[in-house]
Amino acid sequence: MIVGAGLTGLTIAYELKKAGIDALLIEASPRVGGRIQTVSFADGVTAEAHMEEYFARNPAVKLLKELDLPVLDDVAHSTVRLEGKLYPYQGEGARDEYLAGIFNAEERAAFLKWNEKAWKLYSQLHATHYEGKPLPPELAELMRISFAEFINRDKLPRKVSEWIRVTVEPEMAIEWDKISALDGIDEVRLFLDTPEGFGEKNYHVKGGNTRFTEALTARLSPDQIMTEGRVTAIEQTATGVKLRVLQKERQYIEVTGRMVVVTVPVNHIGRIQFSPALSAEKWKAINTTKMGSYIKVHFRVAPEAAALWQEKGESILTMLSDTQAGSIYDVTDLQGGSEKGRDALLTLLLHARFARDLMNQPLDEVREKSAEALDNLFPGVRKHIKSSEIFVYPQAVAYWPLELGRSRFDALANELRSPQGRLYFGGDTTVDSHSEGAVVSGLNISKHIISRRAELQ
Ligand SMILES: Cc1cc2nc3c(=O)[nH]c(=O)nc-3n(C[C@H](O)[C@H](O)[C@H](O)COP(=O)(O)OP(=O)(O)OC[C@H]3O[C@@H](n4cnc5c(N)ncnc54)[C@H](O)[C@@H]3O)c2cc1C
């Protein structure tokens, strides 16, 4: 039994199917995909309502290839706006050219020295935690200070530390002083210079992310998926599990199985009753994992405006900005070839305080504030905006608050990830702040269940 048919649930069902193990996905909403949802406009243009891209280390990329889905790749780094100044992307992935476009020689040297230290720490993290080994004391220590403090201790030139902050905060939808240094190092790894290259490439699914969840769904049989079924109670019995499901918000039914995986985001777990009760440690882990905020604004812009975000005829987007406009993606060409004269589609991902500040405002206000912020970056663009669509996520992705003594690598996080009898908890919110966490947890759990195959008879 798999509760929730987002990327995690679908990955588990797909992996179990490959191993010849039958699973039933029970999904509360009328559609599968969860926080993966591509929406299309009247003229066929598509945009992502939630998740956008997959970085190379994300095992989702391997799955996308296995499912034969077409992908578009891009470099890890972006144009950045630091302390009010814009630094257009340059270098086509070449480290020195990119850095030279932002930093002077002294700043570059400081960045590279810090990069070496961060990469060493990440490598240690990889060789221990990711291999199922305990953290060495020097890494455990990094769960006790904030990522901001970790950076500030090195007394880096201001522009370098700002670059780190502006690069990392949009990834986690939360400010860098709210998370532990170790969690920050895990995030910043995407952008480091490593023996494998300068930052990790990122991938988009051509035609939209829904193609991914559709391809996974197509590998299952139709009777493996129940939509409009909200799981309200999970009971473990001597031989299996019994779930109560509210179908179409009207009718309770009971379904039974051998094991159950709950993949709903951590902030929804409390809406399910568990018998026997969850361990006190699991509840503590659940209650002290918090969610960062995003708002996504899609602006449809007249084609002639494109020159405003171009330099020498080339678009300088994607751009990370420390402004109310957040991160700005030009998704015009992403979903299948550009047509001359077609409107541009700019997606703004407002993160952390920029999202929180507008969270309870009417959408008209969100649109006006975002348009104003975009216009501050690209003067004149506002008058070319034809329409907007807005998606608001007060609880978008997980973070582990330092003020509650948490880190995604701490004992409580490990406790939540370990099964309680026949019950597993998975999903991105048990691992990190991305779809990477969804697929990592999906792969780990399916592997574990396969190893317990005898108990499934
Ligand atoms: C705005 C936004 C942008 C993002 N951008 C990126 C990005 O660019 N790159 C990236 O890697 N990640 C990104 N993410 C994160 C990514 O979307 C998630 O990591 C991933 O989709 C999580 O998948 P999941 O299956 O773990 O959870 P979900 O997709 O949330 O799936 C859980 C499912 O459980 C269902 N459910 C809940 N309660 C019940 C119940 N009681 N009974 C039955 N079903 C239930 C829900 O309806 C949902 O379908 C973004 C997220 C947001 C919100």
Short mmCIF file of C-alpha atoms and ligand atoms in Angstrom, two decimals:
data_model
loop_
_atom_site.label_atom_id
_atom_site.label_comp_id
_atom_site.label_asym_id
_atom_site.label_seq_id
_atom_site.Cartn_x
_atom_site.Cartn_y
_atom_site.Cartn_z
CA MET A 1 0.00 0.00 0.00
CA ILE A 2 1.49 3.34 -1.01
CA VAL A 3 -0.13 6.47 0.38
CA GLY A 4 0.29 9.36 -2.09
CA ALA A 5 0.96 9.16 -5.84
CA GLY A 6 3.55 11.90 -6.20
CA LEU A 7 7.03 11.22 -7.56
CA THR A 8 7.98 9.18 -4.47
CA GLY A 9 4.91 6.93 -4.54
CA LEU A 10 5.15 6.40 -8.30
CA THR A 11 8.87 5.59 -8.08
CA ILE A 12 8.23 2.99 -5.38
CA ALA A 13 5.35 1.37 -7.30
CA TYR A 14 7.49 1.30 -10.47
CA GLU A 15 10.53 -0.21 -8.72
CA LEU A 16 8.39 -2.80 -6.93
CA LYS A 17 6.68 -3.73 -10.18
CA LYS A 18 10.06 -4.33 -11.80
CA ALA A 19 10.80 -6.70 -8.89
CA GLY A 20 7.47 -8.50 -9.38
CA ILE A 21 5.87 -7.03 -6.24
CA ASP A 22 2.33 -5.72 -6.48
CA ALA A 23 1.50 -2.36 -4.90
CA LEU A 24 -1.59 -0.18 -4.72
CA LEU A 25 -1.16 3.61 -4.87
CA ILE A 26 -3.82 5.52 -2.96
CA GLU A 27 -4.00 9.19 -3.88
CA ALA A 28 -6.21 11.80 -2.21
CA SER A 29 -6.54 14.13 -5.19
CA PRO A 30 -8.18 13.35 -8.55
CA ARG A 31 -4.81 13.28 -10.32
CA VAL A 32 -1.43 11.64 -9.78
CA GLY A 33 1.81 13.64 -9.66
CA GLY A 34 1.50 15.64 -6.43
CA ARG A 35 3.95 18.53 -6.65
CA ILE A 36 4.67 17.68 -10.28
CA GLN A 37 2.11 19.36 -12.51
CA THR A 38 2.50 20.84 -15.97
CA VAL A 39 -0.28 23.22 -16.97
CA SER A 40 -1.09 24.35 -20.49
CA PHE A 41 -2.55 27.57 -21.81
CA ALA A 42 -5.16 27.98 -24.56
CA ASP A 43 -2.48 28.30 -27.25
CA GLY A 44 -0.73 25.11 -26.16
CA VAL A 45 2.14 26.79 -24.30
CA THR A 46 2.98 24.90 -21.12
CA ALA A 47 4.41 25.87 -17.75
CA GLU A 48 5.28 24.08 -14.55
CA ALA A 49 2.92 24.77 -11.65
CA HIS A 50 5.38 23.31 -9.16
CA MET A 51 8.69 21.60 -9.75
CA GLU A 52 10.91 22.73 -12.59
CA GLU A 53 14.30 21.06 -13.00
CA TYR A 54 16.43 18.07 -11.98
CA PHE A 55 20.11 18.43 -11.13
CA ALA A 56 22.51 15.79 -12.43
CA ARG A 57 23.09 14.02 -9.10
CA ASN A 58 19.33 13.51 -8.74
CA PRO A 59 18.60 9.83 -9.46
CA ALA A 60 15.43 11.10 -11.18
CA VAL A 61 17.68 11.85 -14.17
CA LYS A 62 18.56 8.15 -14.47
CA LEU A 63 14.87 7.29 -14.28
CA LEU A 64 14.05 9.85 -16.99
CA LYS A 65 16.59 8.15 -19.26
CA GLU A 66 15.31 4.68 -18.37
CA LEU A 67 11.80 5.82 -19.32
CA ASP A 68 13.14 7.22 -22.61
CA LEU A 69 11.90 10.74 -21.97
CA PRO A 70 13.45 13.61 -23.95
CA VAL A 71 15.35 16.04 -21.74
CA LEU A 72 16.97 19.42 -22.25
CA ASP A 73 20.10 20.19 -20.25
CA ASP A 74 21.52 23.43 -19.01
CA VAL A 75 24.53 24.65 -17.03
CA ALA A 76 24.35 24.81 -13.23
CA HIS A 77 25.03 28.52 -12.83
CA SER A 78 22.99 31.56 -13.69
CA THR A 79 23.11 35.28 -14.09
CA VAL A 80 23.13 36.75 -10.60
CA ARG A 81 22.18 40.04 -9.07
CA LEU A 82 24.32 40.81 -6.04
CA GLU A 83 24.07 43.92 -3.89
CA GLY A 84 22.02 45.70 -6.53
CA LYS A 85 24.32 44.89 -9.45
CA LEU A 86 23.60 42.48 -12.26
CA TYR A 87 26.27 40.01 -13.42
CA PRO A 88 25.20 38.38 -16.69
CA TYR A 89 26.07 34.71 -17.06
CA GLN A 90 29.14 33.99 -19.12
CA GLY A 91 31.34 31.03 -19.88
CA GLU A 92 29.10 28.23 -21.19
CA GLY A 93 30.05 26.17 -18.17
CA ALA A 94 33.70 27.27 -18.05
CA ARG A 95 34.59 28.01 -14.44
CA ASP A 96 37.18 30.73 -14.86
CA GLU A 97 35.18 32.68 -17.41
CA TYR A 98 32.08 32.54 -15.21
CA LEU A 99 33.95 33.63 -12.09
CA ALA A 100 35.78 36.39 -13.94
CA GLY A 101 32.40 37.85 -14.92
CA ILE A 102 31.54 38.36 -11.24
CA PHE A 103 34.64 38.50 -9.04
CA ASN A 104 37.98 40.29 -9.10
CA ALA A 105 41.23 38.29 -8.69
CA GLU A 106 41.20 38.47 -4.90
CA GLU A 107 37.55 37.43 -4.68
CA ARG A 108 38.14 34.58 -7.12
CA ALA A 109 41.01 33.26 -5.01
CA ALA A 110 38.87 33.46 -1.87
CA PHE A 111 36.00 31.70 -3.63
CA LEU A 112 38.21 28.86 -4.87
CA LYS A 113 39.79 28.37 -1.45
CA TRP A 114 36.37 28.22 0.17
CA ASN A 115 35.13 25.94 -2.63
CA GLU A 116 37.94 23.49 -1.89
CA LYS A 117 37.00 23.39 1.79
CA ALA A 118 33.28 22.97 1.07
CA TRP A 119 33.94 20.21 -1.48
CA LYS A 120 36.15 18.34 0.99
CA LEU A 121 33.39 18.48 3.62
CA TYR A 122 30.77 17.37 1.13
CA SER A 123 32.98 14.46 0.01
CA GLN A 124 33.29 13.40 3.65
CA LEU A 125 29.51 13.63 4.03
CA HIS A 126 29.07 11.52 0.93
CA ALA A 127 31.54 8.88 2.12
CA THR A 128 29.85 8.59 5.53
CA HIS A 129 26.14 9.48 5.75
CA TYR A 130 25.36 8.50 2.17
CA GLU A 131 27.11 5.16 2.75
CA GLY A 132 25.07 4.47 5.88
CA LYS A 133 27.98 5.28 8.23
CA PRO A 134 27.89 7.63 11.24
CA LEU A 135 29.05 11.20 10.75
CA PRO A 136 32.59 12.00 11.91
CA PRO A 137 32.72 14.54 14.79
CA GLU A 138 33.86 17.43 12.57
CA LEU A 139 30.74 17.02 10.41
CA ALA A 140 28.43 16.46 13.40
CA GLU A 141 29.76 19.79 14.73
CA LEU A 142 28.44 21.47 11.59
CA MET A 143 24.89 20.57 12.61
CA ARG A 144 25.22 22.99 15.53
CA ILE A 145 25.99 26.22 13.68
CA SER A 146 24.06 27.90 10.91
CA PHE A 147 25.18 27.87 7.29
CA ALA A 148 25.39 31.67 7.48
CA GLU A 149 27.75 31.48 10.46
CA PHE A 150 29.85 28.81 8.74
CA ILE A 151 30.37 31.17 5.79
CA ASN A 152 30.88 34.27 7.94
CA ARG A 153 33.60 32.57 10.00
CA ASP A 154 35.77 32.41 6.88
CA LYS A 155 35.58 36.21 6.51
CA LEU A 156 35.07 35.88 2.77
CA PRO A 157 34.85 39.04 0.68
CA ARG A 158 31.26 40.29 0.88
CA LYS A 159 30.50 39.63 -2.77
CA VAL A 160 31.59 35.99 -2.44
CA SER A 161 29.45 35.32 0.62
CA GLU A 162 26.52 37.08 -1.06
CA TRP A 163 26.96 34.87 -4.12
CA ILE A 164 26.77 31.79 -1.89
CA ARG A 165 23.65 33.06 -0.11
CA VAL A 166 21.85 34.16 -3.26
CA THR A 167 22.66 30.82 -4.91
CA VAL A 168 21.56 28.59 -2.05
CA GLU A 169 18.44 30.28 -0.63
CA PRO A 170 16.21 29.76 -3.70
CA GLU A 171 17.02 26.05 -3.61
CA MET A 172 15.64 25.61 -0.11
CA ALA A 173 12.95 28.29 0.06
CA ILE A 174 14.40 29.43 3.38
CA GLU A 175 17.10 31.81 4.63
CA TRP A 176 20.63 30.52 5.16
CA ASP A 177 20.73 31.43 8.84
CA LYS A 178 17.73 29.15 9.53
CA ILE A 179 19.49 25.92 8.55
CA SER A 180 22.55 24.08 9.78
CA ALA A 181 25.92 24.44 8.08
CA LEU A 182 25.85 20.76 7.13
CA ASP A 183 22.48 21.10 5.37
CA GLY A 184 23.83 24.16 3.55
CA ILE A 185 26.93 22.28 2.42
CA ASP A 186 24.70 19.51 1.08
CA GLU A 187 22.80 22.13 -0.96
CA VAL A 188 25.71 24.23 -2.20
CA ARG A 189 27.34 21.11 -3.59
CA LEU A 190 25.22 21.57 -6.75
CA PHE A 191 27.20 24.70 -7.59
CA LEU A 192 30.72 23.78 -6.51
CA ASP A 193 33.75 23.24 -8.66
CA THR A 194 34.46 19.51 -8.34
CA PRO A 195 36.57 16.93 -10.16
CA GLU A 196 33.45 16.19 -12.23
CA GLY A 197 33.03 19.77 -13.41
CA PHE A 198 31.94 23.23 -12.42
CA GLY A 199 28.51 22.68 -10.89
CA GLU A 200 25.97 20.08 -11.86
CA LYS A 201 24.04 20.30 -15.07
CA ASN A 202 20.31 20.60 -14.69
CA TYR A 203 17.68 18.89 -16.80
CA HIS A 204 14.16 19.74 -17.89
CA VAL A 205 11.70 17.28 -19.36
CA LYS A 206 10.82 18.43 -22.86
CA GLY A 207 7.06 18.89 -22.96
CA GLY A 208 6.78 19.23 -19.20
CA ASN A 209 7.30 17.27 -16.01
CA THR A 210 3.87 15.67 -16.18
CA ARG A 211 5.31 13.47 -18.92
CA PHE A 212 7.53 11.96 -16.21
CA THR A 213 4.65 10.99 -13.91
CA GLU A 214 2.62 9.85 -16.92
CA ALA A 215 5.46 7.59 -18.06
CA LEU A 216 5.77 6.07 -14.57
CA THR A 217 1.97 5.61 -14.41
CA ALA A 218 1.98 3.93 -17.82
CA ARG A 219 4.39 1.27 -16.46
CA LEU A 220 1.78 0.29 -13.84
CA SER A 221 -1.53 -1.42 -14.44
CA PRO A 222 -4.63 0.79 -14.08
CA ASP A 223 -5.89 -1.19 -11.08
CA GLN A 224 -2.73 -0.22 -9.18
CA ILE A 225 -3.87 3.38 -8.78
CA MET A 226 -6.82 4.66 -6.77
CA THR A 227 -7.41 8.42 -7.01
CA GLU A 228 -9.77 10.47 -4.84
CA GLY A 229 -8.95 8.17 -1.96
CA ARG A 230 -7.76 9.95 1.18
CA VAL A 231 -6.09 7.65 3.69
CA THR A 232 -7.34 8.57 7.16
CA ALA A 233 -6.11 5.69 9.31
CA ILE A 234 -3.37 3.06 9.20
CA GLU A 235 -3.39 0.04 11.47
CA GLN A 236 -0.63 -2.52 11.68
CA THR A 237 -1.92 -6.03 12.43
CA ALA A 238 -0.01 -9.21 13.20
CA THR A 239 0.16 -10.17 9.52
CA GLY A 240 -0.13 -6.93 7.62
CA VAL A 241 -1.65 -3.47 7.43
CA LYS A 242 -5.21 -2.20 7.26
CA LEU A 243 -5.94 1.24 5.81
CA ARG A 244 -9.11 3.26 6.04
CA VAL A 245 -9.69 5.35 2.94
CA LEU A 246 -12.28 8.08 2.44
CA GLN A 247 -13.30 7.76 -1.19
CA LYS A 248 -14.50 10.87 -3.03
CA GLU A 249 -14.85 12.51 0.41
CA ARG A 250 -18.02 10.42 0.92
CA GLN A 251 -17.47 6.75 1.53
CA TYR A 252 -15.04 4.97 3.86
CA ILE A 253 -13.57 1.72 2.62
CA GLU A 254 -10.93 -0.57 4.09
CA VAL A 255 -7.99 -1.94 2.15
CA THR A 256 -5.43 -4.41 3.41
CA GLY A 257 -1.90 -5.22 2.44
CA ARG A 258 1.40 -6.50 3.82
CA MET A 259 3.27 -3.23 4.19
CA VAL A 260 2.55 0.45 3.85
CA VAL A 261 4.62 3.41 2.71
CA VAL A 262 3.40 6.89 3.59
CA THR A 263 4.77 9.40 1.07
CA VAL A 264 2.67 12.44 2.01
CA PRO A 265 4.69 15.55 2.90
CA VAL A 266 5.70 15.66 6.55
CA ASN A 267 3.25 18.48 7.36
CA HIS A 268 0.32 16.23 6.33
CA ILE A 269 1.28 13.14 8.34
CA GLY A 270 -0.56 14.39 11.42
CA ARG A 271 -3.84 14.08 9.52
CA ILE A 272 -3.57 10.30 9.50
CA GLN A 273 -4.32 8.17 12.59
CA PHE A 274 -1.79 5.45 13.35
CA SER A 275 -2.28 2.29 15.34
CA PRO A 276 -0.11 1.34 17.13
CA ALA A 277 0.83 4.97 17.72
CA LEU A 278 4.01 6.29 16.14
CA SER A 279 7.05 6.33 18.39
CA ALA A 280 7.63 9.56 20.31
CA GLU A 281 10.86 10.04 18.36
CA LYS A 282 9.06 9.79 15.02
CA TRP A 283 6.49 12.39 16.12
CA LYS A 284 9.28 14.65 17.31
CA ALA A 285 11.00 14.31 13.93
CA ILE A 286 7.74 15.07 12.12
CA ASN A 287 6.76 18.03 14.29
CA THR A 288 10.15 19.71 14.08
CA THR A 289 10.54 19.48 10.30
CA LYS A 290 9.26 22.73 8.80
CA MET A 291 8.35 23.86 5.32
CA GLY A 292 9.79 26.77 3.33
CA SER A 293 7.59 28.87 1.02
CA TYR A 294 7.46 29.52 -2.71
CA ILE A 295 5.24 31.55 -5.00
CA LYS A 296 5.38 30.93 -8.73
CA VAL A 297 4.35 33.70 -11.11
CA HIS A 298 4.12 33.02 -14.83
CA PHE A 299 4.14 36.20 -16.89
CA ARG A 300 3.14 36.08 -20.51
CA VAL A 301 5.10 38.86 -22.19
CA ALA A 302 4.89 40.31 -25.71
CA PRO A 303 7.69 38.97 -27.96
CA GLU A 304 9.26 42.40 -28.56
CA ALA A 305 10.15 42.61 -24.85
CA ALA A 306 12.70 39.78 -25.12
CA ALA A 307 15.44 42.30 -26.00
CA LEU A 308 15.14 43.64 -22.45
CA TRP A 309 16.71 40.51 -20.96
CA GLN A 310 19.20 39.99 -23.73
CA GLU A 311 22.82 41.01 -24.01
CA LYS A 312 24.50 40.88 -27.40
CA GLY A 313 21.38 39.16 -28.71
CA GLU A 314 21.57 36.37 -26.11
CA SER A 315 19.17 35.88 -23.23
CA ILE A 316 20.85 36.31 -19.85
CA LEU A 317 18.20 34.22 -18.12
CA THR A 318 18.04 32.14 -15.91
CA MET A 319 18.78 34.73 -13.23
CA LEU A 320 19.00 34.50 -9.45
CA SER A 321 18.02 37.77 -7.87
CA ASP A 322 17.92 38.82 -4.28
CA THR A 323 14.78 40.84 -4.98
CA GLN A 324 11.02 40.42 -4.87
CA ALA A 325 11.27 38.93 -8.39
CA GLY A 326 13.15 35.90 -6.98
CA SER A 327 14.64 33.57 -9.60
CA ILE A 328 13.59 34.26 -13.17
CA TYR A 329 13.40 31.57 -15.83
CA ASP A 330 12.63 32.11 -19.50
CA VAL A 331 10.61 28.98 -20.24
CA THR A 332 9.51 30.11 -23.71
CA ASP A 333 11.68 27.61 -25.54
CA LEU A 334 11.61 24.84 -23.01
CA GLN A 335 8.46 23.08 -23.96
CA GLY A 336 9.20 22.43 -27.60
CA GLY A 337 10.81 24.82 -30.04
CA SER A 338 10.42 28.56 -30.31
CA GLU A 339 8.18 30.18 -32.89
CA LYS A 340 8.92 33.62 -34.18
CA GLY A 341 6.48 36.20 -32.89
CA ARG A 342 5.32 34.01 -30.03
CA ASP A 343 4.78 35.52 -26.60
CA ALA A 344 7.56 34.94 -24.10
CA LEU A 345 6.79 33.10 -20.89
CA LEU A 346 8.78 34.21 -17.86
CA THR A 347 8.48 32.15 -14.69
CA LEU A 348 9.35 33.88 -11.42
CA LEU A 349 10.06 31.63 -8.45
CA LEU A 350 9.72 33.78 -5.32
CA HIS A 351 11.38 32.06 -2.39
CA ALA A 352 11.65 32.42 1.39
CA ARG A 353 10.84 35.95 2.67
CA PHE A 354 9.84 37.16 -0.81
CA ALA A 355 7.17 34.45 -0.88
CA ARG A 356 6.23 34.79 2.80
CA ASP A 357 5.75 38.56 2.49
CA LEU A 358 3.09 38.09 -0.19
CA MET A 359 1.62 34.82 1.07
CA ASN A 360 -1.66 36.19 2.37
CA GLN A 361 -2.08 38.94 -0.18
CA PRO A 362 -4.68 38.88 -2.97
CA LEU A 363 -3.24 37.60 -6.24
CA ASP A 364 -3.70 41.06 -7.76
CA GLU A 365 -1.21 42.33 -5.19
CA VAL A 366 1.19 39.43 -5.84
CA ARG A 367 1.03 40.18 -9.57
CA GLU A 368 1.62 43.91 -9.12
CA LYS A 369 4.52 43.49 -6.69
CA SER A 370 6.18 40.84 -8.87
CA ALA A 371 5.68 42.90 -12.03
CA GLU A 372 7.20 45.91 -10.29
CA ALA A 373 10.19 43.87 -9.15
CA LEU A 374 10.68 42.46 -12.65
CA ASP A 375 10.46 45.95 -14.08
CA ASN A 376 13.15 47.11 -11.67
CA LEU A 377 15.43 44.42 -13.12
CA PHE A 378 14.45 44.93 -16.77
CA PRO A 379 13.10 48.48 -17.03
CA GLY A 380 10.17 48.76 -19.40
CA VAL A 381 9.13 45.12 -19.27
CA ARG A 382 5.99 45.79 -17.26
CA LYS A 383 4.09 47.42 -20.10
CA HIS A 384 4.67 44.30 -22.22
CA ILE A 385 3.10 41.91 -19.70
CA LYS A 386 -0.12 40.52 -21.19
CA SER A 387 -1.29 38.17 -18.43
CA SER A 388 -0.15 36.22 -15.41
CA GLU A 389 -0.91 32.97 -13.62
CA ILE A 390 0.09 32.52 -10.01
CA PHE A 391 0.61 29.48 -7.78
CA VAL A 392 1.06 30.01 -4.05
CA TYR A 393 2.81 27.45 -1.82
CA PRO A 394 3.02 28.39 1.87
CA GLN A 395 4.39 24.89 2.49
CA ALA A 396 6.48 24.06 -0.55
CA VAL A 397 9.57 22.11 0.51
CA ALA A 398 11.07 20.92 3.79
CA TYR A 399 13.82 22.41 5.92
CA TRP A 400 15.22 21.39 9.27
CA PRO A 401 15.28 24.45 11.56
CA LEU A 402 18.53 25.04 13.38
CA GLU A 403 16.64 26.84 16.16
CA LEU A 404 14.88 23.54 16.94
CA GLY A 405 18.25 21.81 16.90
CA ARG A 406 17.51 20.04 13.62
CA SER A 407 19.49 18.97 10.57
CA ARG A 408 18.47 16.65 7.74
CA PHE A 409 21.37 14.44 8.88
CA ASP A 410 20.51 14.20 12.58
CA ALA A 411 19.35 11.20 14.61
CA LEU A 412 15.68 12.25 14.40
CA ALA A 413 15.84 12.39 10.61
CA ASN A 414 17.42 8.91 10.57
CA GLU A 415 14.71 7.71 12.93
CA LEU A 416 11.92 8.95 10.64
CA ARG A 417 13.56 7.22 7.69
CA SER A 418 13.69 3.84 9.46
CA PRO A 419 10.61 1.60 9.26
CA GLN A 420 8.34 1.04 12.25
CA GLY A 421 7.33 -2.59 11.73
CA ARG A 422 5.48 -2.70 8.44
CA LEU A 423 5.22 1.07 8.13
CA TYR A 424 7.63 3.28 6.16
CA PHE A 425 7.80 7.05 5.77
CA GLY A 426 9.15 8.38 2.47
CA GLY A 427 8.94 11.47 0.31
CA ASP A 428 11.22 14.42 -0.32
CA THR A 429 10.44 15.86 3.12
CA THR A 430 12.18 12.91 4.79
CA VAL A 431 15.45 13.56 2.90
CA ASP A 432 15.96 17.07 1.49
CA SER A 433 14.27 20.00 -0.23
CA HIS A 434 14.01 18.63 -3.78
CA SER A 435 12.68 15.91 -5.97
CA GLU A 436 16.07 14.31 -5.40
CA GLY A 437 14.83 13.46 -1.90
CA ALA A 438 11.66 12.01 -3.39
CA VAL A 439 13.53 9.62 -5.68
CA VAL A 440 16.28 8.78 -3.18
CA SER A 441 13.68 7.85 -0.57
CA GLY A 442 11.64 5.96 -3.17
CA LEU A 443 14.65 3.91 -4.25
CA ASN A 444 15.81 3.23 -0.68
CA ILE A 445 12.37 2.12 0.49
CA SER A 446 11.65 -0.09 -2.50
CA LYS A 447 15.06 -1.74 -2.07
CA HIS A 448 14.30 -2.36 1.60
CA ILE A 449 10.87 -3.81 0.87
CA ILE A 450 12.34 -6.07 -1.81
CA SER A 451 14.83 -7.34 0.79
CA ARG A 452 11.83 -8.26 3.01
CA ARG A 453 10.12 -10.12 0.19
CA ALA A 454 9.58 -13.20 2.40
CA GLU A 455 7.31 -11.20 4.70
CA LEU A 456 5.11 -10.26 1.75
CA GLN A 457 3.91 -13.84 1.16
C1 LIG B 1 6.85 25.54 -6.35
C2 LIG B 1 7.77 24.35 -6.25
C3 LIG B 1 8.90 24.29 -7.06
C4 LIG B 1 9.76 23.18 -6.98
N1 LIG B 1 10.84 23.12 -7.83
C5 LIG B 1 11.64 22.05 -7.79
C6 LIG B 1 12.72 21.93 -8.71
O1 LIG B 1 12.93 22.78 -9.58
N2 LIG B 1 13.53 20.83 -8.61
C7 LIG B 1 13.30 19.84 -7.70
O2 LIG B 1 14.04 18.85 -7.68
N3 LIG B 1 12.28 19.91 -6.83
C8 LIG B 1 11.43 20.97 -6.86
N4 LIG B 1 10.36 21.04 -6.02
C9 LIG B 1 10.15 19.92 -5.09
C10 LIG B 1 9.42 18.75 -5.78
O3 LIG B 1 8.23 19.21 -6.35
C11 LIG B 1 9.12 17.68 -4.74
O4 LIG B 1 10.34 17.31 -4.13
C12 LIG B 1 8.50 16.40 -5.28
O5 LIG B 1 7.52 16.64 -6.25
C13 LIG B 1 7.92 15.63 -4.07
O6 LIG B 1 7.32 14.42 -4.45
P1 LIG B 1 6.63 13.52 -3.34
O7 LIG B 1 6.03 12.38 -4.02
O8 LIG B 1 7.61 13.22 -2.26
O9 LIG B 1 5.50 14.44 -2.66
P2 LIG B 1 4.16 15.01 -3.32
O10 LIG B 1 4.38 15.33 -4.75
O11 LIG B 1 3.68 16.09 -2.44
O12 LIG B 1 3.16 13.77 -3.26
C14 LIG B 1 2.45 13.42 -2.12
C15 LIG B 1 1.06 13.00 -2.55
O13 LIG B 1 0.36 12.54 -1.40
C16 LIG B 1 -1.01 12.90 -1.56
N5 LIG B 1 -1.64 12.83 -0.24
C17 LIG B 1 -1.52 13.67 0.81
N6 LIG B 1 -2.22 13.23 1.87
C18 LIG B 1 -2.80 12.07 1.48
C19 LIG B 1 -3.64 11.13 2.15
N7 LIG B 1 -4.01 11.28 3.42
N8 LIG B 1 -4.07 10.04 1.45
C20 LIG B 1 -3.68 9.85 0.16
N9 LIG B 1 -2.88 10.72 -0.51
C21 LIG B 1 -2.43 11.81 0.14
C22 LIG B 1 -0.94 14.29 -2.16
O14 LIG B 1 -2.16 14.63 -2.78
C23 LIG B 1 0.23 14.14 -3.14
O15 LIG B 1 -0.23 13.78 -4.42
C24 LIG B 1 9.48 22.13 -6.07
C25 LIG B 1 8.35 22.21 -5.25
C26 LIG B 1 7.49 23.30 -5.33
C27 LIG B 1 6.27 23.33 -4.46
#
